[in-house]
Amino acid sequence: MGEVILFGAIASSALVLGALVGGWATLPKRVLAGMLAFAAGALITALAFELFEESVDRGGIGRAALGLAGGAVVFTLLSARLDAAARAGSGTTSGDEGSDKLDLEAAAQEHAPSSASTRGAAGFALLAAVTLDGVPENVALGVSIGEGTGGLALLAAIFVSNFPEALVGAASMRAQGRSRLSVLALWTLCGVLLTLAVVLGAGPLSRASGETISLPLAFAAGAVLASLADTLMPEAYEDGGPTVALSTTAGFLLSFVLSLT
């Protein structure tokens, strides 16, 4: 159990670290975009080998495909609602580019925060999005640990994706005028919840049948895949340009090497 809590704490600590940086500092926009791209590359390896392949091995392609589609549909629908919440009162429309959940303007040095950030919508919408796809990811991490199959690639992917998302979300909340301590407390609470998800995965779910585990693994893969297409990769390219391809490649390579250990 000590190892389970340690892995969960490591994965969730990125949320606290990101909130600290986002609450107290600003970074160049291209640096933020590069971090998002690196996270996207790491998640590609994790969803393919740690999540979906495991789901297929345990429950077959039919069950895995059902879970994958379910995760993608749920994330996409809720993501659209979160974007709408972030746009409320911001003056933007559904045709504007980018995702209002992930407003890099608040954390960047080059530009003033957007109206979505100053109204606080972007930060809280992103917090909800991180929780939405973080719970199944961390449950899957716990299952890997509980069964002794490692999970290092998934751990690394979760860490490097949590950090920039928490950084941007915390910066958005700060732009709205919330105190640094209240922002840090919110993201720390999210981290505790995701750590408990790891414990859940390593406990009762790790002893469940392969068919039972197959669905949540595939669901997590679908949610991660949808988050890549919906938010991380488009936002990284929009704000970082073609050079983010190199960061994405670096993230993929690191996660792939870890998956071999």
Coordinates of C-alpha atoms in Angstrom, one line a residue:
M1 CA 0.0 0.0 0.0
G2 CA 2.9 2.3 0.7
E3 CA 4.1 2.0 -2.9
V4 CA 0.6 2.6 -4.2
I5 CA 0.3 5.9 -2.2
L6 CA 3.8 6.9 -3.3
F7 CA 3.0 6.5 -7.0
G8 CA -0.3 8.3 -6.5
A9 CA 1.4 11.1 -4.7
I10 CA 4.0 11.5 -7.4
A11 CA 1.4 11.6 -10.1
S12 CA -0.7 14.1 -8.2
S13 CA 2.2 16.2 -7.0
A14 CA 2.4 17.7 -10.5
L15 CA -0.9 19.4 -9.8
V16 CA 0.4 21.1 -6.7
L17 CA 3.7 22.0 -8.4
G18 CA 1.8 23.4 -11.4
A19 CA -0.5 25.4 -9.1
L20 CA 2.5 26.8 -7.3
V21 CA 4.2 28.0 -10.5
G22 CA 1.0 29.3 -12.0
G23 CA 0.1 31.2 -8.8
W24 CA 3.4 32.8 -8.3
A25 CA 5.1 33.1 -11.8
T26 CA 4.5 33.7 -15.5
L27 CA 6.2 31.9 -18.3
P28 CA 6.8 32.7 -22.1
K29 CA 3.9 31.4 -24.1
R30 CA 6.0 29.2 -26.3
V31 CA 7.4 27.5 -23.2
L32 CA 3.9 26.7 -22.1
A33 CA 3.0 25.4 -25.6
G34 CA 6.1 23.2 -25.6
M35 CA 5.1 21.8 -22.2
L36 CA 1.7 20.9 -23.5
A37 CA 3.1 19.3 -26.6
F38 CA 5.6 17.2 -24.5
A39 CA 2.7 16.1 -22.4
A40 CA 0.7 15.1 -25.5
G41 CA 3.5 13.0 -26.8
A42 CA 3.9 11.2 -23.5
L43 CA 0.2 10.5 -23.3
I44 CA 0.2 8.9 -26.8
T45 CA 2.5 6.1 -25.6
A46 CA 0.6 5.7 -22.4
L47 CA -2.9 5.4 -23.9
A48 CA -1.7 3.0 -26.6
F49 CA 0.4 0.6 -24.5
E50 CA -0.6 1.1 -20.8
L51 CA -4.3 1.5 -21.4
F52 CA -5.8 0.3 -24.7
E53 CA -3.5 -2.6 -25.4
E54 CA -4.0 -3.8 -21.8
S55 CA -7.7 -3.5 -22.3
V56 CA -7.7 -5.6 -25.5
D57 CA -5.5 -8.3 -23.8
R58 CA -7.9 -8.5 -20.9
G59 CA -11.3 -8.2 -22.5
G60 CA -10.9 -8.5 -26.3
I61 CA -11.2 -5.9 -29.0
G62 CA -15.0 -5.7 -28.9
R63 CA -15.1 -4.7 -25.2
A64 CA -12.1 -2.5 -25.5
A65 CA -13.6 -0.7 -28.5
L66 CA -16.8 -0.1 -26.6
G67 CA -14.9 1.4 -23.6
L68 CA -12.7 3.5 -25.9
A69 CA -15.8 4.9 -27.6
G70 CA -17.5 5.5 -24.3
G71 CA -14.6 7.4 -22.9
A72 CA -14.2 9.6 -26.0
V73 CA -17.9 10.4 -26.1
V74 CA -18.2 11.2 -22.5
F75 CA -15.1 13.5 -22.5
T76 CA -16.2 15.2 -25.7
L77 CA -19.7 16.0 -24.4
L78 CA -18.5 17.2 -21.1
S79 CA -15.6 19.1 -22.7
A80 CA -18.1 21.0 -24.8
R81 CA -20.0 21.9 -21.7
L82 CA -16.9 23.1 -20.0
D83 CA -15.9 25.2 -23.0
A84 CA -19.4 26.7 -22.9
A85 CA -19.0 27.5 -19.2
A86 CA -15.6 29.1 -19.9
R87 CA -17.1 31.2 -22.7
A88 CA -20.0 32.4 -20.5
G89 CA -19.5 36.1 -19.9
S90 CA -16.3 36.2 -21.9
G91 CA -17.7 37.6 -25.1
T92 CA -16.3 34.7 -27.3
T93 CA -18.4 32.5 -29.5
S94 CA -18.3 28.8 -30.4
G95 CA -16.6 29.7 -33.6
D96 CA -13.5 31.1 -31.9
E97 CA -10.3 29.1 -32.1
G98 CA -8.9 27.3 -29.2
S99 CA -10.3 25.8 -26.1
D100 CA -11.4 28.2 -23.3
K101 CA -10.6 25.5 -20.8
L102 CA -7.0 26.0 -21.5
D103 CA -6.3 29.8 -21.6
L104 CA -2.6 30.2 -22.0
E105 CA -2.9 34.0 -21.9
A106 CA -3.3 34.0 -18.1
A107 CA 0.0 32.2 -17.5
A108 CA 2.0 33.8 -20.3
Q109 CA 4.2 36.9 -20.2
E110 CA 3.3 38.3 -23.6
H111 CA -0.4 39.0 -23.2
A112 CA -2.9 40.2 -20.7
P113 CA -5.3 37.6 -19.4
S114 CA -8.4 37.0 -21.5
S115 CA -11.9 37.9 -20.3
A116 CA -12.6 34.2 -19.7
S117 CA -9.7 34.1 -17.2
T118 CA -10.6 37.3 -15.5
R119 CA -14.1 36.0 -14.9
G120 CA -12.6 32.8 -13.5
A121 CA -14.3 30.5 -15.9
A122 CA -11.3 29.1 -17.6
G123 CA -9.5 28.0 -14.5
F124 CA -12.4 26.2 -12.9
A125 CA -13.4 24.6 -16.2
L126 CA -9.9 23.3 -16.6
L127 CA -9.9 22.0 -13.0
A128 CA -13.1 20.0 -13.8
A129 CA -11.5 18.7 -17.1
V130 CA -8.4 17.5 -15.3
T131 CA -10.5 15.7 -12.7
L132 CA -12.7 14.2 -15.5
D133 CA -9.9 12.5 -17.4
G134 CA -7.6 12.2 -14.3
V135 CA -9.8 9.8 -12.4
P136 CA -9.8 7.0 -15.0
E137 CA -6.1 7.5 -15.7
N138 CA -5.2 7.2 -12.1
V139 CA -7.5 4.2 -11.6
A140 CA -5.6 2.5 -14.5
L141 CA -2.3 3.4 -12.9
G142 CA -3.4 1.8 -9.6
V143 CA -4.5 -1.4 -11.5
S144 CA -1.0 -1.6 -13.0
I145 CA 0.7 -1.2 -9.7
G146 CA -1.7 -3.6 -7.9
E147 CA -0.9 -6.3 -10.4
G148 CA 2.8 -5.7 -10.5
T149 CA 2.9 -4.7 -14.1
G150 CA 4.8 -1.5 -13.6
G151 CA 3.0 1.5 -15.0
L152 CA 6.0 3.8 -15.2
A153 CA 5.1 5.1 -18.6
L154 CA 1.6 5.9 -17.5
L155 CA 3.0 7.6 -14.3
A156 CA 5.3 9.8 -16.4
A157 CA 2.5 10.7 -18.8
I158 CA 0.1 11.6 -16.0
F159 CA 2.8 13.7 -14.3
V160 CA 3.9 15.7 -17.4
S161 CA 0.3 16.3 -18.5
N162 CA -0.9 17.4 -15.0
F163 CA 1.8 20.0 -14.6
P164 CA 1.0 22.4 -17.4
E165 CA -2.7 22.0 -17.0
A166 CA -2.5 22.9 -13.3
L167 CA -0.1 25.8 -14.1
V168 CA -2.5 27.3 -16.6
G169 CA -5.6 26.7 -14.5
A170 CA -4.0 28.2 -11.4
A171 CA -2.9 31.3 -13.4
S172 CA -6.5 31.7 -14.7
M173 CA -7.8 31.6 -11.2
R174 CA -5.2 34.1 -10.0
A175 CA -6.2 36.5 -12.9
Q176 CA -9.7 36.4 -11.6
G177 CA -8.5 37.7 -8.3
R178 CA -8.5 34.6 -6.1
S179 CA -5.8 34.3 -3.4
R180 CA -2.8 32.1 -4.1
L181 CA -3.6 30.0 -1.0
S182 CA -7.2 29.3 -2.1
V183 CA -6.0 28.4 -5.6
L184 CA -3.3 26.1 -4.2
A185 CA -5.9 24.5 -1.9
L186 CA -8.3 23.7 -4.8
W187 CA -5.6 22.0 -6.9
T188 CA -4.2 20.1 -3.9
L189 CA -7.7 18.8 -3.2
C190 CA -7.9 17.6 -6.8
G191 CA -4.5 15.9 -6.3
V192 CA -5.8 14.1 -3.2
L193 CA -8.9 12.9 -5.1
L194 CA -6.7 11.5 -7.9
T195 CA -4.4 9.8 -5.4
L196 CA -7.4 8.0 -3.9
A197 CA -8.3 6.9 -7.5
V198 CA -4.9 5.2 -7.6
V199 CA -5.6 3.4 -4.3
L200 CA -9.0 2.3 -5.7
G201 CA -7.4 0.9 -8.8
A202 CA -4.7 -0.9 -6.8
G203 CA -7.2 -2.3 -4.3
P204 CA -10.5 -3.8 -5.2
L205 CA -10.2 -3.2 -9.0
S206 CA -6.9 -5.0 -9.3
R207 CA -8.5 -8.2 -8.0
A208 CA -11.4 -8.0 -10.4
S209 CA -11.7 -10.2 -13.5
G210 CA -9.9 -9.2 -16.7
E211 CA -13.2 -8.4 -18.4
T212 CA -14.2 -6.1 -15.6
I213 CA -10.9 -4.2 -15.8
S214 CA -11.0 -4.0 -19.5
L215 CA -13.8 -1.4 -19.7
P216 CA -12.3 1.2 -17.3
L217 CA -8.9 0.8 -19.0
A218 CA -10.4 1.4 -22.4
F219 CA -12.6 4.2 -21.1
A220 CA -9.5 6.0 -19.8
A221 CA -7.8 5.5 -23.2
G222 CA -10.8 7.1 -24.9
A223 CA -10.9 10.0 -22.5
V224 CA -7.2 10.7 -22.9
L225 CA -7.3 10.4 -26.7
A226 CA -10.3 12.8 -26.8
S227 CA -8.4 15.3 -24.6
L228 CA -5.4 15.1 -26.9
A229 CA -7.5 15.9 -30.0
D230 CA -9.8 18.4 -28.3
T231 CA -7.5 20.4 -26.1
L232 CA -3.8 19.6 -25.7
M233 CA -2.5 19.3 -29.3
P234 CA -4.6 22.0 -30.9
E235 CA -3.7 24.5 -28.1
A236 CA 0.0 23.6 -28.2
Y237 CA 0.2 24.1 -32.0
E238 CA -1.9 27.3 -32.0
D239 CA 0.5 28.9 -29.4
G240 CA 3.8 27.2 -30.2
G241 CA 3.7 26.7 -34.0
P242 CA 5.4 23.9 -35.9
T243 CA 8.3 23.5 -33.4
V244 CA 5.9 21.8 -30.9
A245 CA 6.3 18.7 -33.1
L246 CA 9.8 18.3 -31.6
S247 CA 8.4 18.6 -28.1
T248 CA 5.7 16.0 -28.9
T249 CA 8.3 13.6 -30.2
A250 CA 10.4 14.0 -27.1
G251 CA 7.5 13.3 -24.9
F252 CA 6.6 10.2 -26.9
L253 CA 10.1 8.9 -26.8
L254 CA 10.5 9.3 -23.1
S255 CA 7.2 7.6 -22.4
F256 CA 8.0 4.8 -24.8
V257 CA 11.4 4.1 -23.2
L258 CA 9.8 4.0 -19.8
S259 CA 7.2 1.5 -21.1
L260 CA 10.0 -0.9 -21.9
T261 CA 11.3 -1.1 -18.3

